[in-house]
Amino acid sequence: MASSTTYSTQIAADILGTIAASTEAVVQQRPGAREHVLALAYKLVSTLETPSETVQRMGWTEPARFAATQMAIDLKIFEKLEEAHNAPVSLVDLVVSTGGDAALIARTMKHLSATNIISEIGVDEYASTPISTALTIPKFRDGISYLYNVAGPSLHSIPAYLKKTGYENPGNIADGPFQFAHKTQNPFFIWLAERPEYAEQFNNYMSGYRQGKLSWCDEGFYPVAERIGQRLNSEPPLLVDVGGGLGHDLLELRTKHPELSGRLILQDQADVIKQVGNPEKGIELIVHDFFTPQPVKGAKAYYLHSVLHDWDDARCLKILNNIIPAMSPGYSKLLVNENVVPDVGAAWPITSMDWLMMALGAVKERTEKQWRGLLQQAGLEVTGIWTYEQGTESLIEAEVAI
């Protein structure tokens, strides 16, 4: 009988062969190729690691990386490296610019280098990397801070919270792991609204969450021009982005489909719309609470991106029931851009997001059956579900049931 080491080595060899065979597809930037190889790379690490190494990575390597990255953000270390334009920055310079203890800064830089956040050029000399450069940009930098200070404690509290509740599946948005961790009785979004610093970090992070991932408006995903490009006349808006944050989805749609004509409307709460500032040409801003009736009537499409997964079924139905009266039956479409959990072989970006939703709102990512049931209950008929690559968000299209 082959040993477990021999078995793991053979699996690793097979994975390496598959990765090698995928090189051309990655170089040519074929849709889905990068995601496929990335999934294989994670599987390769899991195959080659010993149990002890797995525990070490989960237990302190990644948590220490997260903590060191947050500290570097607080001290603006990544900005200091970026200002050097790829030239080495000495430990002495970092100590002077940050005011931190030399030994502490040295230990921080060592771990950031060992985990590929920055580059170690020589003895006590460091330089930026694409990752550290990205962490000087608000949508990535604030993602770390929001996740470290808000989401992280909520995730860490799940085992203790579930033990307290007798391992019941969380379902109360005002009494879940988030409330347990942050010692509050407020639901996540109410708590967030009372803390402008975290709210700004959250909104910035949402604007960059999907960057580099396949989008519903990419060629070969959802047939945008065919499904929503043809309109009855030029008067009604083309698309209303309901709860659309800072408008990154509308900008992407306009950039990737300049042939589409029609008004694009961004809706969100007043504090979010204020953060948008001056909108890009062709995008209208409307302050709107999606728990109230939709004011824009007869648009070709009403778009919800990562909105419904924040809420339980009852509140989702309230959101949908406020949109449906504004839709023109047989013409308007509801576009729901969300994760659809497959019955078998769900990828970690989806399963981990499901746990994050459990932690923050006592809610969940839904299966196809659950999505169809929810939309049908609201009086909508699903007319198609588009999924390009395992682990990416899907585009669910629905119309008013006639």
Short mmCIF file of C-alpha atoms in Angstrom, two decimals, residues 148-336:
data_model
loop_
_atom_site.label_atom_id
_atom_site.label_comp_id
_atom_site.label_asym_id
_atom_site.label_seq_id
_atom_site.Cartn_x
_atom_site.Cartn_y
_atom_site.Cartn_z
CA TYR A 148 -9.63 43.64 10.75
CA ASN A 149 -11.63 45.87 13.07
CA VAL A 150 -15.24 44.97 12.25
CA ALA A 151 -15.62 41.69 10.38
CA GLY A 152 -12.66 39.89 11.94
CA PRO A 153 -13.87 39.99 15.55
CA SER A 154 -17.31 38.85 14.36
CA LEU A 155 -15.89 35.80 12.59
CA HIS A 156 -13.69 34.92 15.55
CA SER A 157 -16.71 35.02 17.85
CA ILE A 158 -18.75 32.44 15.90
CA PRO A 159 -17.67 29.30 17.81
CA ALA A 160 -18.34 30.87 21.23
CA TYR A 161 -21.63 32.33 20.04
CA LEU A 162 -22.83 29.01 18.60
CA LYS A 163 -21.80 27.15 21.75
CA LYS A 164 -23.91 29.61 23.75
CA THR A 165 -26.96 29.07 21.51
CA GLY A 166 -26.70 25.30 21.36
CA TYR A 167 -25.46 25.40 17.76
CA GLU A 168 -28.62 26.84 16.24
CA ASN A 169 -28.24 28.32 12.76
CA PRO A 170 -28.11 32.12 13.27
CA GLY A 171 -31.20 33.89 11.96
CA ASN A 172 -31.75 37.05 14.01
CA ILE A 173 -30.04 40.13 12.55
CA ALA A 174 -30.13 41.82 15.97
CA ASP A 175 -28.76 38.84 17.92
CA GLY A 176 -25.95 37.08 16.10
CA PRO A 177 -22.17 36.68 16.15
CA PHE A 178 -21.71 40.37 15.27
CA GLN A 179 -23.68 41.55 18.30
CA PHE A 180 -21.92 38.97 20.48
CA ALA A 181 -18.50 40.22 19.37
CA HIS A 182 -19.17 43.97 19.46
CA LYS A 183 -21.45 43.94 22.51
CA THR A 184 -24.36 45.69 20.81
CA GLN A 185 -28.04 45.04 20.20
CA ASN A 186 -28.07 46.94 16.92
CA PRO A 187 -28.11 45.20 13.53
CA PHE A 188 -24.89 45.52 11.53
CA PHE A 189 -25.92 48.39 9.23
CA ILE A 190 -27.39 50.49 12.06
CA TRP A 191 -24.21 49.98 14.08
CA LEU A 192 -22.13 50.88 11.03
CA ALA A 193 -24.09 54.06 10.31
CA GLU A 194 -23.30 55.29 13.83
CA ARG A 195 -19.57 54.94 13.14
CA PRO A 196 -18.65 57.13 10.14
CA GLU A 197 -15.02 55.97 10.04
CA TYR A 198 -15.98 52.32 9.66
CA ALA A 199 -18.86 53.19 7.31
CA GLU A 200 -16.45 55.01 4.99
CA GLN A 201 -14.04 52.08 5.11
CA PHE A 202 -16.87 49.68 4.30
CA ASN A 203 -18.07 51.74 1.32
CA ASN A 204 -14.54 52.14 -0.02
CA TYR A 205 -13.95 48.41 0.33
CA MET A 206 -17.17 47.59 -1.51
CA SER A 207 -16.00 49.76 -4.41
CA GLY A 208 -12.94 47.52 -4.85
CA TYR A 209 -14.29 44.17 -3.71
CA ARG A 210 -14.85 42.86 -7.23
CA GLN A 211 -11.82 44.37 -8.94
CA GLY A 212 -10.02 41.77 -11.02
CA LYS A 213 -12.97 39.38 -10.90
CA LEU A 214 -15.21 38.43 -13.77
CA SER A 215 -18.16 40.77 -14.14
CA TRP A 216 -21.69 40.18 -15.38
CA CYS A 217 -21.09 42.81 -18.07
CA ASP A 218 -17.91 41.17 -19.40
CA GLU A 219 -18.07 39.71 -22.89
CA GLY A 220 -19.24 36.12 -22.83
CA PHE A 221 -20.98 36.36 -19.45
CA TYR A 222 -24.44 37.93 -19.58
CA PRO A 223 -25.63 39.09 -23.04
CA VAL A 224 -26.08 42.71 -21.97
CA ALA A 225 -27.00 44.29 -25.30
CA GLU A 226 -29.40 41.50 -26.20
CA ARG A 227 -31.17 41.34 -22.83
CA ILE A 228 -31.39 44.99 -21.73
CA GLY A 229 -30.12 47.03 -24.68
CA GLN A 230 -33.40 47.03 -26.59
CA ARG A 231 -35.88 49.49 -25.11
CA LEU A 232 -39.38 50.66 -25.98
CA ASN A 233 -38.30 54.30 -26.22
CA SER A 234 -35.62 56.64 -24.95
CA GLU A 235 -37.60 58.09 -22.06
CA PRO A 236 -37.45 55.50 -19.26
CA PRO A 237 -34.02 54.92 -17.69
CA LEU A 238 -31.87 52.06 -18.90
CA LEU A 239 -30.78 50.79 -15.49
CA VAL A 240 -31.34 51.69 -11.84
CA ASP A 241 -28.60 50.49 -9.49
CA VAL A 242 -30.50 50.02 -6.23
CA GLY A 243 -28.24 50.29 -3.19
CA GLY A 244 -25.34 50.72 -5.57
CA GLY A 245 -22.81 52.20 -3.18
CA LEU A 246 -20.29 54.50 -4.87
CA GLY A 247 -21.42 53.58 -8.39
CA HIS A 248 -18.57 51.33 -9.48
CA ASP A 249 -20.93 48.91 -11.25
CA LEU A 250 -22.52 51.67 -13.33
CA LEU A 251 -19.11 52.98 -14.34
CA GLU A 252 -18.06 49.49 -15.38
CA LEU A 253 -21.24 48.97 -17.39
CA ARG A 254 -20.81 52.26 -19.23
CA THR A 255 -17.11 51.59 -19.91
CA LYS A 256 -17.62 48.05 -21.21
CA HIS A 257 -20.81 48.80 -23.14
CA PRO A 258 -20.54 52.34 -24.55
CA GLU A 259 -23.03 51.36 -27.24
CA LEU A 260 -25.87 51.35 -24.72
CA SER A 261 -27.94 54.51 -24.54
CA GLY A 262 -30.20 55.59 -21.73
CA ARG A 263 -30.04 57.05 -18.27
CA LEU A 264 -28.11 55.27 -15.54
CA ILE A 265 -29.33 55.96 -12.01
CA LEU A 266 -27.43 55.31 -8.79
CA GLN A 267 -29.47 54.99 -5.61
CA ASP A 268 -28.30 54.68 -2.02
CA GLN A 269 -28.60 56.25 1.42
CA ALA A 270 -27.80 59.95 1.82
CA ASP A 271 -24.45 59.42 3.53
CA VAL A 272 -23.29 57.13 0.71
CA ILE A 273 -24.49 59.43 -2.06
CA LYS A 274 -22.68 62.30 -0.34
CA GLN A 275 -19.48 60.26 -0.45
CA VAL A 276 -19.86 59.85 -4.24
CA GLY A 277 -19.42 63.60 -4.73
CA ASN A 278 -19.67 64.68 -8.35
CA PRO A 279 -20.93 61.76 -10.46
CA GLU A 280 -19.50 60.79 -13.81
CA LYS A 281 -21.31 62.17 -16.83
CA GLY A 282 -24.46 60.21 -17.63
CA ILE A 283 -24.99 58.93 -14.09
CA GLU A 284 -27.77 60.41 -11.96
CA LEU A 285 -27.76 60.27 -8.18
CA ILE A 286 -30.90 59.65 -6.13
CA VAL A 287 -31.08 59.30 -2.36
CA HIS A 288 -33.26 56.26 -1.75
CA ASP A 289 -33.94 53.71 0.98
CA PHE A 290 -34.72 50.39 -0.70
CA PHE A 291 -37.17 49.53 2.08
CA THR A 292 -39.42 52.27 0.67
CA PRO A 293 -41.29 52.36 -2.68
CA GLN A 294 -39.06 52.64 -5.76
CA PRO A 295 -39.51 56.17 -7.18
CA VAL A 296 -38.16 55.46 -10.68
CA LYS A 297 -40.85 53.85 -12.82
CA GLY A 298 -40.56 51.70 -15.91
CA ALA A 299 -36.79 51.31 -16.19
CA LYS A 300 -35.51 48.56 -18.44
CA ALA A 301 -33.54 47.03 -15.56
CA TYR A 302 -33.42 47.28 -11.79
CA TYR A 303 -30.09 46.02 -10.55
CA LEU A 304 -29.28 44.66 -7.09
CA HIS A 305 -25.65 43.75 -6.42
CA SER A 306 -24.81 42.10 -3.11
CA VAL A 307 -27.89 43.65 -1.54
CA LEU A 308 -30.20 40.72 -0.88
CA HIS A 309 -27.54 38.54 0.73
CA ASP A 310 -27.37 41.11 3.53
CA TRP A 311 -30.94 40.37 4.58
CA ASP A 312 -33.16 37.50 5.69
CA ASP A 313 -36.02 36.33 3.47
CA ALA A 314 -38.62 38.57 5.12
CA ARG A 315 -36.60 41.74 4.53
CA CYS A 316 -35.62 40.61 1.03
CA LEU A 317 -39.30 40.28 0.20
CA LYS A 318 -39.88 43.81 1.49
CA ILE A 319 -37.08 45.12 -0.76
CA LEU A 320 -38.45 43.25 -3.78
CA ASN A 321 -42.04 44.27 -3.08
CA ASN A 322 -40.97 47.92 -3.16
CA ILE A 323 -39.37 47.47 -6.59
CA ILE A 324 -41.95 45.31 -8.37
CA PRO A 325 -44.70 48.00 -8.59
CA ALA A 326 -42.22 50.21 -10.48
CA MET A 327 -41.49 47.50 -13.05
CA SER A 328 -43.33 47.33 -16.37
CA PRO A 329 -44.59 43.74 -16.83
CA GLY A 330 -43.18 42.13 -19.96
CA TYR A 331 -40.54 44.85 -20.30
CA SER A 332 -38.62 45.58 -17.09
CA LYS A 333 -36.09 43.11 -15.74
CA LEU A 334 -34.74 42.58 -12.26
CA LEU A 335 -31.03 41.77 -12.28
CA VAL A 336 -29.69 40.17 -9.10
#
